[in-house]
Amino acid sequence: MRSKRIFPSALEHEAIYIMREVAAQFERPAILFSGGKDSITLVRLAQKAFYPARIPFPLLHIDTGHNFFETLEFRDWLVKETGAQLIVRYVQDSINNGRVKEEKGKYASRNILQTVTLLDAIEELKLDACIGGARRDEEKARAKERIFSVRDDFGQWDARKQRPELFDMLNGRINPGENVRVFPISNWTELDVWNYIREEELQLPSIYFAHQRKIIERDGLYWPFSNFLNTSEDEIPFNAKVRFRTVGDMTCTAAVMSDADNINSVIEEILEATISERGARIDDKRSEAAMEKRKNAGYF
């Protein structure tokens, strides 16, 4: 017999309602899938929203080429397990085609480059809605988002032009060329996501749990060591027991020292944490308004 439900069912009901509204109001939606815990949660919500039918949206993954191997392995397993359609577009193709230029230097990353790849994919696939796992508690720029967040015909976001969403009324009307980013778990917190994962017994990539990994210390953060990271001679890799609170490009996602190797201990660790989840995202530290600038340009 299962224990008493901890996760607030109202959040799940709201997210399922939003998923169904997307299916009703848009012609060519897709789920933006990163292989992280939030997009995995979206897949489960979509399963529940349309059961016993299959998920009616494809999963769109923008592959930077610098992903964690564990995440890609999990992505392929999940697609096979759920029968979902997977569409992958590659940042490397954008580089090869001259659409973006590889960054250089110590802090070089492909994370920001994937915006162009995403916008090109939206145009190519003629997507009118992209479902993402962003949450308002993550970062102040994301707190400005509506659940149905309109992007103009250049894929750009303007916080001043977002529509009011009173009484759970979601307006999906868009002009030709525009598209909408949809955030079904916008009102969830990091802890809500983890409680939902525990309750639904969802599988996750192993990097979310404590494991031995080679890292370097830079700017007070623990960066995963890889061939993608530009290191200096004084940055000596060492092994440590770590896990990741958020998953992105390997060049912009820092680890945290941890012994939390199961979901209950992860939740306990989050309850005691003194830094935010996005505190481990190196790309957010480029400037005070780093996330908002990326969003204005068309980022997730």
Coordinates of N, CA and C in Angstrom, one line a residue, residues 32-235:
L32 N 10.0 20.6 -25.4 CA 11.4 20.8 -25.4 C 12.0 19.9 -24.3
F33 N 12.9 19.0 -24.8 CA 13.4 17.9 -23.9 C 14.9 18.0 -23.8
S34 N 15.3 18.2 -22.6 CA 16.8 18.3 -22.3 C 17.4 17.0 -21.7
G35 N 16.5 16.1 -21.2 CA 17.0 15.0 -20.4 C 17.1 15.3 -18.9
G36 N 16.7 16.5 -18.5 CA 16.7 16.9 -17.1 C 15.5 16.5 -16.4
K37 N 15.5 16.7 -15.1 CA 14.3 16.2 -14.3 C 13.0 16.9 -14.6
D38 N 13.1 18.2 -15.0 CA 11.9 19.0 -15.3 C 11.3 18.5 -16.6
S39 N 12.1 18.2 -17.6 CA 11.5 17.8 -18.9 C 11.0 16.3 -18.8
I40 N 11.7 15.5 -17.9 CA 11.2 14.2 -17.6 C 9.8 14.2 -17.0
T41 N 9.7 15.2 -16.1 CA 8.4 15.4 -15.4 C 7.3 15.8 -16.4
L42 N 7.7 16.6 -17.4 CA 6.7 17.0 -18.4 C 6.2 15.8 -19.2
V43 N 7.1 14.8 -19.5 CA 6.8 13.6 -20.2 C 5.8 12.8 -19.5
R44 N 6.0 12.7 -18.2 CA 5.0 11.9 -17.3 C 3.6 12.6 -17.3
L45 N 3.7 14.0 -17.2 CA 2.4 14.7 -17.2 C 1.7 14.6 -18.5
A46 N 2.4 14.6 -19.6 CA 1.8 14.4 -20.9 C 1.2 13.0 -21.1
Q47 N 1.9 12.0 -20.5 CA 1.4 10.6 -20.5 C 0.0 10.6 -19.8
K48 N 0.0 11.2 -18.6 CA -1.3 11.2 -17.8 C -2.4 12.0 -18.5
A49 N -2.0 13.1 -19.2 CA -3.0 13.9 -19.8 C -3.7 13.3 -20.9
F50 N -3.0 12.3 -21.6 CA -3.6 11.8 -22.8 C -3.8 10.2 -22.8
Y51 N -3.6 9.7 -21.6 CA -3.7 8.2 -21.5 C -5.1 7.8 -21.8
P52 N -5.3 6.7 -22.5 CA -4.4 5.6 -22.9 C -3.7 5.9 -24.2
A53 N -3.9 7.0 -24.9 CA -3.2 7.3 -26.1 C -1.8 7.6 -25.8
R54 N -1.0 7.6 -26.9 CA 0.4 8.0 -26.7 C 0.5 9.5 -26.6
I55 N 1.7 10.0 -26.2 CA 1.9 11.5 -26.1 C 1.8 12.0 -27.5
P56 N 0.9 13.0 -27.7 CA 0.6 13.6 -29.1 C 1.7 14.6 -29.6
F57 N 2.7 14.9 -28.7 CA 3.7 15.9 -29.1 C 5.0 15.1 -29.3
P58 N 5.8 15.5 -30.3 CA 7.2 15.0 -30.3 C 8.1 15.7 -29.2
L59 N 9.1 15.0 -28.9 CA 10.1 15.6 -28.0 C 11.2 16.2 -28.9
L60 N 11.5 17.5 -28.7 CA 12.5 18.2 -29.4 C 13.7 18.4 -28.5
H61 N 14.9 17.8 -28.9 CA 16.1 18.0 -28.1 C 17.1 18.8 -28.9
I62 N 17.6 19.9 -28.4 CA 18.6 20.7 -29.0 C 20.0 20.2 -28.4
D63 N 20.7 19.5 -29.2 CA 21.9 18.8 -28.7 C 23.1 19.7 -28.9
T64 N 23.7 20.2 -27.9 CA 24.9 21.1 -28.0 C 26.1 20.3 -28.4
G65 N 26.1 19.0 -28.3 CA 27.4 18.3 -28.6 C 28.3 18.1 -27.4
H66 N 27.9 18.9 -26.3 CA 28.7 18.8 -25.1 C 27.8 18.4 -23.9
N67 N 26.9 17.4 -24.2 CA 26.0 16.9 -23.2 C 26.7 15.9 -22.4
F68 N 26.1 15.6 -21.2 CA 26.5 14.5 -20.4 C 26.1 13.2 -21.1
F69 N 27.0 12.3 -21.1 CA 26.7 11.0 -21.8 C 25.5 10.3 -21.1
E70 N 25.5 10.4 -19.7 CA 24.4 9.8 -19.0 C 23.0 10.3 -19.4
T71 N 23.0 11.6 -19.7 CA 21.7 12.2 -20.1 C 21.3 11.7 -21.5
L72 N 22.2 11.6 -22.4 CA 21.8 11.1 -23.7 C 21.4 9.7 -23.7
E73 N 22.1 8.9 -22.9 CA 21.7 7.5 -22.7 C 20.3 7.4 -22.1
F74 N 20.0 8.2 -21.2 CA 18.7 8.2 -20.5 C 17.6 8.6 -21.5
R75 N 17.9 9.7 -22.3 CA 17.0 10.2 -23.3 C 16.6 9.1 -24.2
D76 N 17.5 8.3 -24.8 CA 17.2 7.3 -25.7 C 16.4 6.1 -25.1
W77 N 16.7 5.9 -23.8 CA 15.9 4.8 -23.1 C 14.5 5.3 -22.9
L78 N 14.3 6.6 -22.5 CA 13.0 7.1 -22.2 C 12.1 7.1 -23.5
V79 N 12.7 7.4 -24.6 CA 11.9 7.5 -25.8 C 11.5 6.1 -26.2
K80 N 12.3 5.1 -26.0 CA 12.0 3.7 -26.3 C 10.9 3.2 -25.3
E81 N 11.0 3.6 -24.1 CA 10.1 3.2 -23.0 C 8.7 3.8 -23.2
T82 N 8.6 5.0 -23.7 CA 7.3 5.7 -23.8 C 6.7 5.6 -25.2
G83 N 7.5 5.3 -26.2 CA 7.1 5.3 -27.5 C 6.9 6.7 -28.1
A84 N 7.5 7.7 -27.5 CA 7.4 9.1 -27.9 C 8.3 9.3 -29.2
Q85 N 7.9 10.2 -30.0 CA 8.7 10.6 -31.1 C 9.8 11.6 -30.7
L86 N 11.0 11.3 -31.1 CA 12.2 12.2 -30.8 C 12.7 12.9 -32.0
I87 N 12.8 14.2 -31.9 CA 13.5 15.0 -32.9 C 14.7 15.7 -32.3
V88 N 15.8 15.5 -33.0 CA 17.1 16.1 -32.4 C 17.7 17.1 -33.5
R89 N 18.0 18.2 -33.0 CA 18.8 19.2 -33.9 C 20.0 19.5 -33.2
Y90 N 21.1 19.7 -33.9 CA 22.5 19.8 -33.4 C 23.1 21.2 -33.5
V91 N 23.7 21.7 -32.5 CA 24.4 22.9 -32.5 C 25.6 22.9 -33.4
Q92 N 26.2 21.7 -33.5 CA 27.3 21.5 -34.4 C 26.9 21.8 -35.9
D93 N 25.7 21.5 -36.3 CA 25.2 21.8 -37.6 C 25.1 23.3 -37.8
S94 N 24.7 24.0 -36.8 CA 24.6 25.4 -36.8 C 26.0 26.1 -37.0
I95 N 27.0 25.5 -36.3 CA 28.3 26.0 -36.4 C 28.9 25.7 -37.8
N96 N 28.6 24.5 -38.3 CA 29.1 24.1 -39.7 C 28.5 25.0 -40.8
N97 N 27.2 25.4 -40.6 CA 26.5 26.2 -41.6 C 26.8 27.7 -41.4
G98 N 27.6 28.0 -40.5 CA 28.0 29.4 -40.3 C 26.9 30.2 -39.6
R99 N 25.9 29.6 -39.0 CA 24.8 30.2 -38.3 C 25.2 30.8 -36.9
V100 N 26.2 30.1 -36.3 CA 26.8 30.6 -35.0 C 28.3 30.3 -35.1
K101 N 29.0 31.0 -34.2 CA 30.4 30.9 -34.1 C 30.8 30.3 -32.7
E102 N 31.7 29.3 -32.8 CA 32.2 28.7 -31.5 C 32.8 29.7 -30.6
E103 N 32.5 29.7 -29.4 CA 33.1 30.6 -28.4 C 34.6 30.1 -28.1
K104 N 35.4 31.0 -27.7 CA 36.8 30.7 -27.4 C 37.1 31.2 -26.0
G105 N 38.2 30.7 -25.4 CA 38.6 31.2 -24.1 C 38.2 30.3 -23.0
K106 N 38.6 30.7 -21.8 CA 38.4 29.9 -20.6 C 37.0 29.5 -20.3
Y107 N 36.0 30.4 -20.6 CA 34.6 30.2 -20.3 C 33.8 29.9 -21.5
A108 N 34.4 29.4 -22.5 CA 33.7 29.1 -23.8 C 32.6 28.0 -23.5
S109 N 31.5 28.2 -24.0 CA 30.4 27.3 -23.9 C 29.5 27.3 -25.1
R110 N 28.8 26.2 -25.3 CA 27.8 26.2 -26.4 C 26.4 26.4 -26.0
N111 N 26.2 26.7 -24.7 CA 24.9 26.8 -24.2 C 24.1 27.9 -24.9
I112 N 24.7 29.1 -25.0 CA 24.0 30.2 -25.6 C 23.8 30.0 -27.1
L113 N 24.7 29.2 -27.7 CA 24.6 29.0 -29.2 C 23.3 28.2 -29.5
Q114 N 22.8 27.4 -28.6 CA 21.7 26.6 -28.9 C 20.4 27.4 -29.2
T115 N 20.4 28.7 -28.8 CA 19.2 29.5 -29.1 C 18.9 29.6 -30.6
V116 N 20.0 29.8 -31.4 CA 19.9 29.8 -32.8 C 19.4 28.5 -33.4
T117 N 19.9 27.4 -32.9 CA 19.5 26.1 -33.3 C 18.1 25.8 -33.0
L118 N 17.6 26.3 -31.9 CA 16.2 26.1 -31.5 C 15.3 26.9 -32.4
L119 N 15.6 28.2 -32.6 CA 14.8 29.0 -33.5 C 14.7 28.5 -34.9
D120 N 15.9 28.0 -35.4 CA 15.9 27.4 -36.7 C 15.0 26.2 -36.8
A121 N 15.0 25.4 -35.7 CA 14.2 24.1 -35.6 C 12.7 24.5 -35.6
I122 N 12.4 25.5 -34.8 CA 11.0 26.0 -34.7 C 10.5 26.4 -36.1
E123 N 11.3 27.1 -36.9 CA 10.9 27.5 -38.2 C 10.8 26.4 -39.2
E124 N 11.8 25.5 -39.1 CA 11.8 24.3 -40.0 C 10.6 23.4 -39.8
L125 N 10.3 23.1 -38.5 CA 9.2 22.2 -38.2 C 7.9 22.9 -38.1
K126 N 7.9 24.2 -38.3 CA 6.7 25.0 -38.2 C 5.9 24.8 -36.9
L127 N 6.7 24.8 -35.8 CA 6.1 24.7 -34.5 C 5.4 25.9 -34.0
D128 N 4.2 25.8 -33.5 CA 3.5 27.0 -33.0 C 3.4 27.0 -31.5
A129 N 3.9 26.0 -30.8 CA 4.0 25.9 -29.3 C 5.1 25.0 -28.9
C130 N 5.9 25.5 -28.0 CA 7.0 24.7 -27.5 C 6.8 24.6 -25.9
I131 N 6.6 23.4 -25.5 CA 6.3 23.1 -24.0 C 7.7 22.9 -23.3
G132 N 7.9 23.8 -22.3 CA 9.2 23.8 -21.6 C 9.0 23.5 -20.1
G133 N 10.1 23.2 -19.4 CA 10.0 22.8 -18.0 C 10.5 23.9 -17.1
A134 N 10.5 25.2 -17.6 CA 10.9 26.3 -16.7 C 9.9 26.5 -15.6
R135 N 10.5 27.0 -14.5 CA 9.7 27.2 -13.3 C 10.0 28.6 -12.8
R136 N 9.0 29.3 -12.2 CA 9.2 30.7 -11.7 C 10.2 30.8 -10.6
D137 N 10.3 29.7 -9.8 CA 11.2 29.8 -8.6 C 12.7 29.7 -9.0
E138 N 13.0 29.4 -10.3 CA 14.4 29.1 -10.7 C 15.2 30.4 -10.7
E139 N 14.6 31.5 -11.3 CA 15.4 32.6 -11.6 C 14.5 33.8 -11.9
K140 N 14.9 35.0 -11.6 CA 14.0 36.2 -11.6 C 13.4 36.5 -13.0
A141 N 14.2 36.2 -14.0 CA 13.7 36.5 -15.4 C 12.5 35.5 -15.7
R142 N 12.7 34.2 -15.2 CA 11.7 33.2 -15.5 C 10.4 33.5 -14.6
A143 N 10.6 34.3 -13.5 CA 9.4 34.6 -12.7 C 8.5 35.6 -13.5
K144 N 9.0 36.2 -14.5 CA 8.1 37.1 -15.3 C 7.3 36.4 -16.4
E145 N 7.6 35.2 -16.6 CA 6.9 34.4 -17.6 C 5.4 34.2 -17.3
R146 N 4.6 34.2 -18.4 CA 3.2 33.7 -18.3 C 3.3 32.2 -18.6
I147 N 2.2 31.4 -18.3 CA 2.2 30.0 -18.7 C 2.2 29.9 -20.2
F148 N 1.4 30.7 -20.9 CA 1.4 30.8 -22.4 C 2.2 32.1 -22.7
S149 N 3.5 31.9 -23.0 CA 4.4 33.1 -23.2 C 4.7 33.3 -24.7
V150 N 4.2 34.4 -25.2 CA 4.2 34.6 -26.7 C 5.6 35.1 -27.1
R151 N 6.1 34.5 -28.2 CA 7.3 35.0 -28.9 C 7.0 35.5 -30.2
D152 N 7.7 36.6 -30.6 CA 7.3 37.3 -31.9 C 7.9 36.5 -33.0
D153 N 7.7 37.0 -34.3 CA 8.1 36.3 -35.4 C 9.6 36.1 -35.6
F154 N 10.4 36.8 -34.7 CA 11.8 36.6 -34.6 C 12.2 35.6 -33.5
G155 N 11.2 35.1 -32.8 CA 11.5 34.2 -31.7 C 11.8 34.9 -30.4
Q156 N 11.6 36.2 -30.4 CA 12.1 37.0 -29.2 C 10.9 37.2 -28.2
W157 N 11.3 37.4 -26.9 CA 10.4 37.5 -25.8 C 10.5 38.9 -25.3
D158 N 9.3 39.5 -25.0 CA 9.3 40.9 -24.4 C 8.4 40.8 -23.2
A159 N 8.9 41.0 -22.0 CA 8.2 40.8 -20.8 C 7.0 41.8 -20.7
R160 N 7.1 42.9 -21.4 CA 6.1 44.0 -21.3 C 4.9 43.6 -22.2
K161 N 5.0 42.6 -23.0 CA 3.9 42.3 -23.9 C 3.3 41.0 -23.6
Q162 N 3.5 40.5 -22.4 CA 2.9 39.2 -22.0 C 1.4 39.5 -21.6
R163 N 0.6 38.5 -21.9 CA -0.9 38.6 -21.7 C -1.3 38.3 -20.3
P164 N -2.3 38.9 -19.8 CA -2.8 38.5 -18.4 C -3.4 37.2 -18.5
E165 N -3.3 36.4 -17.4 CA -3.9 35.1 -17.4 C -4.8 35.0 -16.2
L166 N -6.0 35.5 -16.3 CA -7.0 35.6 -15.2 C -7.9 34.4 -15.2
F167 N -8.2 33.8 -14.0 CA -9.1 32.7 -13.9 C -8.7 31.5 -14.7
D168 N -7.4 31.3 -14.8 CA -6.9 30.1 -15.6 C -7.3 30.1 -17.0
M169 N -7.6 31.3 -17.6 CA -7.9 31.4 -19.0 C -6.6 31.6 -19.8
L170 N -6.3 30.6 -20.7 CA -5.1 30.7 -21.4 C -5.4 31.0 -22.9
N171 N -4.8 32.1 -23.3 CA -5.1 32.6 -24.7 C -3.9 32.2 -25.6
G172 N -4.2 31.3 -26.5 CA -3.2 30.8 -27.4 C -3.3 31.4 -28.8
R173 N -4.1 32.5 -29.0 CA -4.2 33.1 -30.3 C -2.9 33.8 -30.6
I174 N -2.3 33.5 -31.8 CA -1.1 34.1 -32.2 C -1.2 34.6 -33.7
N175 N -0.4 35.5 -34.0 CA -0.3 36.0 -35.4 C 0.6 35.1 -36.2
P176 N 0.5 35.1 -37.5 CA 1.4 34.3 -38.4 C 2.9 34.6 -38.1
G177 N 3.7 33.6 -37.9 CA 5.1 33.7 -37.6 C 5.4 33.7 -36.1
E178 N 4.4 34.0 -35.3 CA 4.6 33.9 -33.8 C 4.5 32.5 -33.3
N179 N 5.0 32.3 -32.1 CA 4.9 31.0 -31.5 C 4.8 31.2 -30.0
V180 N 4.4 30.2 -29.2 CA 4.2 30.3 -27.8 C 5.1 29.3 -27.1
R181 N 5.7 29.8 -26.0 CA 6.4 28.8 -25.1 C 5.4 28.6 -24.0
V182 N 5.2 27.3 -23.6 CA 4.3 26.9 -22.6 C 5.0 26.3 -21.5
F183 N 4.6 26.7 -20.2 CA 5.3 26.2 -19.0 C 4.3 25.6 -18.0
P184 N 4.0 24.3 -18.2 CA 3.0 23.7 -17.4 C 3.3 23.6 -15.9
I185 N 4.7 23.6 -15.6 CA 5.1 23.4 -14.2 C 5.6 24.8 -13.7
S186 N 5.2 25.9 -14.3 CA 5.6 27.2 -13.9 C 5.5 27.5 -12.4
N187 N 4.4 27.0 -11.8 CA 4.1 27.3 -10.4 C 4.7 26.3 -9.4
W188 N 5.4 25.3 -9.9 CA 6.1 24.3 -9.1 C 7.4 24.9 -8.5
T189 N 7.9 24.2 -7.5 CA 9.2 24.5 -6.9 C 10.1 23.3 -7.2
E190 N 11.4 23.5 -7.0 CA 12.3 22.4 -7.1 C 11.9 21.2 -6.2
L191 N 11.5 21.5 -5.0 CA 11.0 20.5 -4.1 C 9.8 19.8 -4.6
D192 N 8.9 20.6 -5.2 CA 7.7 19.9 -5.8 C 8.0 18.9 -6.8
V193 N 9.0 19.3 -7.7 CA 9.4 18.4 -8.8 C 10.0 17.1 -8.2
W194 N 10.8 17.2 -7.2 CA 11.4 16.0 -6.6 C 10.4 15.1 -5.8
N195 N 9.4 15.8 -5.2 CA 8.4 15.0 -4.5 C 7.5 14.3 -5.5
Y196 N 7.3 14.9 -6.7 CA 6.5 14.3 -7.7 C 7.3 13.1 -8.3
I197 N 8.6 13.3 -8.5 CA 9.4 12.2 -9.1 C 9.4 11.0 -8.1
R198 N 9.4 11.3 -6.8 CA 9.4 10.2 -5.8 C 8.0 9.5 -5.8
E199 N 7.0 10.3 -5.9 CA 5.6 9.7 -5.8 C 5.3 8.9 -7.1
E200 N 5.8 9.4 -8.2 CA 5.5 8.7 -9.5 C 6.6 7.6 -9.8
E201 N 7.6 7.6 -8.9 CA 8.6 6.6 -9.1 C 9.3 6.7 -10.5
L202 N 9.6 7.9 -10.8 CA 10.2 8.2 -12.1 C 11.7 7.9 -12.1
Q203 N 12.2 7.4 -13.2 CA 13.6 7.2 -13.4 C 14.3 8.5 -13.8
L204 N 15.6 8.7 -13.4 CA 16.3 9.9 -13.7 C 17.7 9.5 -14.2
P205 N 18.4 10.4 -14.9 CA 19.8 10.1 -15.2 C 20.6 10.0 -14.0
S206 N 21.6 9.2 -14.0 CA 22.4 8.9 -12.7 C 23.1 10.1 -12.2
I207 N 23.4 11.1 -13.0 CA 24.1 12.3 -12.5 C 23.4 13.1 -11.5
Y208 N 22.1 12.9 -11.3 CA 21.3 13.6 -10.3 C 21.6 13.0 -8.9
F209 N 22.3 11.9 -8.8 CA 22.6 11.3 -7.6 C 24.1 11.2 -7.4
A210 N 24.5 11.2 -6.1 CA 26.0 11.2 -5.8 C 26.7 10.1 -6.4
H211 N 27.9 10.5 -7.0 CA 28.7 9.5 -7.7 C 30.1 10.1 -7.8
Q212 N 31.1 9.2 -8.0 CA 32.5 9.7 -8.1 C 32.7 10.3 -9.5
R213 N 33.3 11.5 -9.6 CA 33.5 12.1 -10.9 C 34.7 13.0 -10.8
K214 N 35.4 13.1 -12.0 CA 36.5 14.0 -12.1 C 36.1 15.4 -12.3
I215 N 36.5 16.3 -11.4 CA 36.1 17.7 -11.5 C 37.3 18.6 -11.3
I216 N 37.1 19.9 -11.6 CA 38.1 21.0 -11.3 C 37.4 22.0 -10.5
E217 N 38.1 22.8 -9.7 CA 37.5 23.9 -8.9 C 37.9 25.2 -9.6
R218 N 36.9 26.0 -9.9 CA 37.1 27.3 -10.6 C 36.0 28.2 -10.1
D219 N 36.5 29.4 -9.7 CA 35.6 30.5 -9.2 C 34.7 30.0 -8.1
G220 N 35.2 29.1 -7.3 CA 34.4 28.6 -6.1 C 33.3 27.6 -6.5
L221 N 33.3 27.1 -7.7 CA 32.4 26.1 -8.2 C 33.1 24.9 -8.6
Y222 N 32.4 23.7 -8.7 CA 33.0 22.5 -9.1 C 32.5 22.1 -10.5
W223 N 33.4 22.3 -11.5 CA 33.1 22.0 -12.9 C 33.4 20.6 -13.3
P224 N 32.5 19.9 -14.0 CA 32.8 18.6 -14.5 C 34.0 18.6 -15.5
F225 N 35.0 17.8 -15.3 CA 36.1 17.8 -16.2 C 35.8 17.0 -17.4
S226 N 36.1 17.6 -18.6 CA 35.8 16.9 -19.9 C 36.7 17.5 -20.9
N227 N 36.7 16.9 -22.1 CA 37.5 17.4 -23.2 C 36.8 18.7 -23.8
F228 N 35.6 19.0 -23.4 CA 34.9 20.2 -23.8 C 35.3 21.5 -23.0
L229 N 35.9 21.3 -21.9 CA 36.2 22.4 -21.0 C 37.7 22.9 -21.2
N230 N 37.8 24.2 -21.4 CA 39.1 24.8 -21.6 C 39.7 25.1 -20.2
T231 N 40.8 24.3 -19.9 CA 41.4 24.4 -18.6 C 42.8 25.0 -18.7
S232 N 43.2 25.7 -17.6 CA 44.6 26.2 -17.5 C 45.5 25.2 -16.8
E233 N 46.8 25.4 -16.8 CA 47.7 24.4 -16.2 C 47.5 24.3 -14.7
D234 N 47.0 25.3 -14.0 CA 46.9 25.2 -12.6 C 45.6 24.6 -12.2
E235 N 44.7 24.3 -13.1 CA 43.4 23.7 -12.8 C 43.6 22.2 -12.9

